[in-house]
Amino acid sequence: MALTNGNEIFNNARKGKYAVGAFNINDLEWTRSILAAAQETNTPVLVQTSMGAAKYMGGYELCLHLVQDTIKSMGITVPVVMHLDHGNFEAAKECIEVGYNSVMFDGHDLPFEENLEKTKEIVKLAHAKGISVEAEVGSIGGTEDGIVGLGELADVEEAKTLNATGVDYLAVGIGNIHGVYPDNWKGLSFDRLKELADVIDTPLVLHGGSGIPKEQIIKAVSMGISKVNVNTELQLSFAKATREYIEAKKDLDIDEKGYDPRKLLAPGAKAITETTKERIAWFGTPSIK
């Protein structure tokens, strides 16, 4: 199946009170593993590259072709959205030119008026080519230079203003953070999520989906979260399975050629697929009829 933008997929999710997973890719194994999970569950999926991952893999155009060609080679039949995750203004413009189906312009670190104006420009450029746009209001927490942020709450009025630019989905801070959640994390703010969902019909996005307890994910989805981002959890699953393979010294089995990267990476790739399938179930993504 050809790549598609996210409009119908996420609008249906908002109306149906389920979510569709947005999973970051980091290389070929990640791409194949996530697509395999979507195909096995017969559900739509969004695959995304961060600016750093795209640079690591060789650039946005290469990433796009990697996904397109992998879909073809694997015979993937479910809808797939190719998305830029947390792109700055220049990255978003480049991905629009390259041919991504969906882009996120993350202007949360800019003064709000500048974020607003640049979001409007990205929406104009993207929509002219049938490309979906995600914007972010407020800031998603995370760890930087050893300092842990507990997650900020999006301002409701700012969210309404940014949403009025015509974005197709809106990332909101409701106490969520990127990376591993600290022990003193207070949990998601469902009060703020209700305030946002009551005044915004656009599909809402939950970043930092890795590590949030299942019951909180399910509740957030029931309240209007339509897209859940997952990255760290897949990395941890991959690392754990790979470590177990090496600790079992299977890579030292000369007769079985355990050092072959196709064997060395296989447990981690399988772990990515299984974790992705588990999260798809958490999000309540229905199978395609």
Coordinates of N, CA and C in Angstrom, one line a residue, residues 22 29 33 36 94 98 108 111 147 184 191 200 205 241-242 247 257 266 268:
A22 N 2.4 6.0 17.1 CA 3.4 6.6 16.3 C 4.8 6.1 16.8
E29 N 16.2 -2.5 10.9 CA 15.5 -3.4 11.8 C 14.3 -2.8 12.4
S33 N 10.5 -4.2 11.8 CA 9.8 -4.7 13.0 C 8.5 -4.0 13.3
A36 N 6.0 -4.9 10.5 CA 5.6 -6.3 10.7 C 4.5 -6.3 11.8
E94 N 12.0 21.0 4.8 CA 12.8 20.0 4.0 C 11.9 18.7 3.8
V98 N 10.8 16.9 0.5 CA 11.2 15.5 0.2 C 10.0 14.6 -0.1
H108 N 7.9 24.8 20.4 CA 7.6 25.1 21.8 C 8.6 26.0 22.4
P111 N 9.2 32.0 21.4 CA 8.1 32.8 21.9 C 6.8 32.4 21.2
I147 N 19.2 17.3 34.5 CA 18.0 17.9 35.1 C 16.7 17.3 34.6
N184 N 9.6 10.0 40.9 CA 8.7 11.0 41.5 C 7.8 11.7 40.6
D191 N -7.3 16.3 34.4 CA -8.1 17.5 34.5 C -7.7 18.5 33.3
I200 N -11.3 21.5 21.9 CA -10.5 21.2 20.7 C -11.0 19.9 20.2
V205 N -2.3 14.7 20.7 CA -1.2 13.8 20.6 C -0.5 13.7 22.0
A241 N 16.7 -7.6 24.8 CA 16.8 -8.8 24.1 C 18.2 -9.0 23.5
T242 N 18.9 -8.0 23.1 CA 20.2 -8.1 22.5 C 21.2 -8.4 23.6
E247 N 24.8 -12.1 26.6 CA 25.1 -12.7 27.9 C 25.0 -14.2 27.8
K257 N 27.4 -19.7 13.7 CA 27.6 -18.3 13.2 C 26.8 -17.3 14.0
A266 N 18.5 -10.3 15.5 CA 17.1 -10.9 15.4 C 16.3 -10.8 16.7
G268 N 16.5 -8.7 19.2 CA 16.1 -7.3 19.4 C 14.9 -6.9 18.5

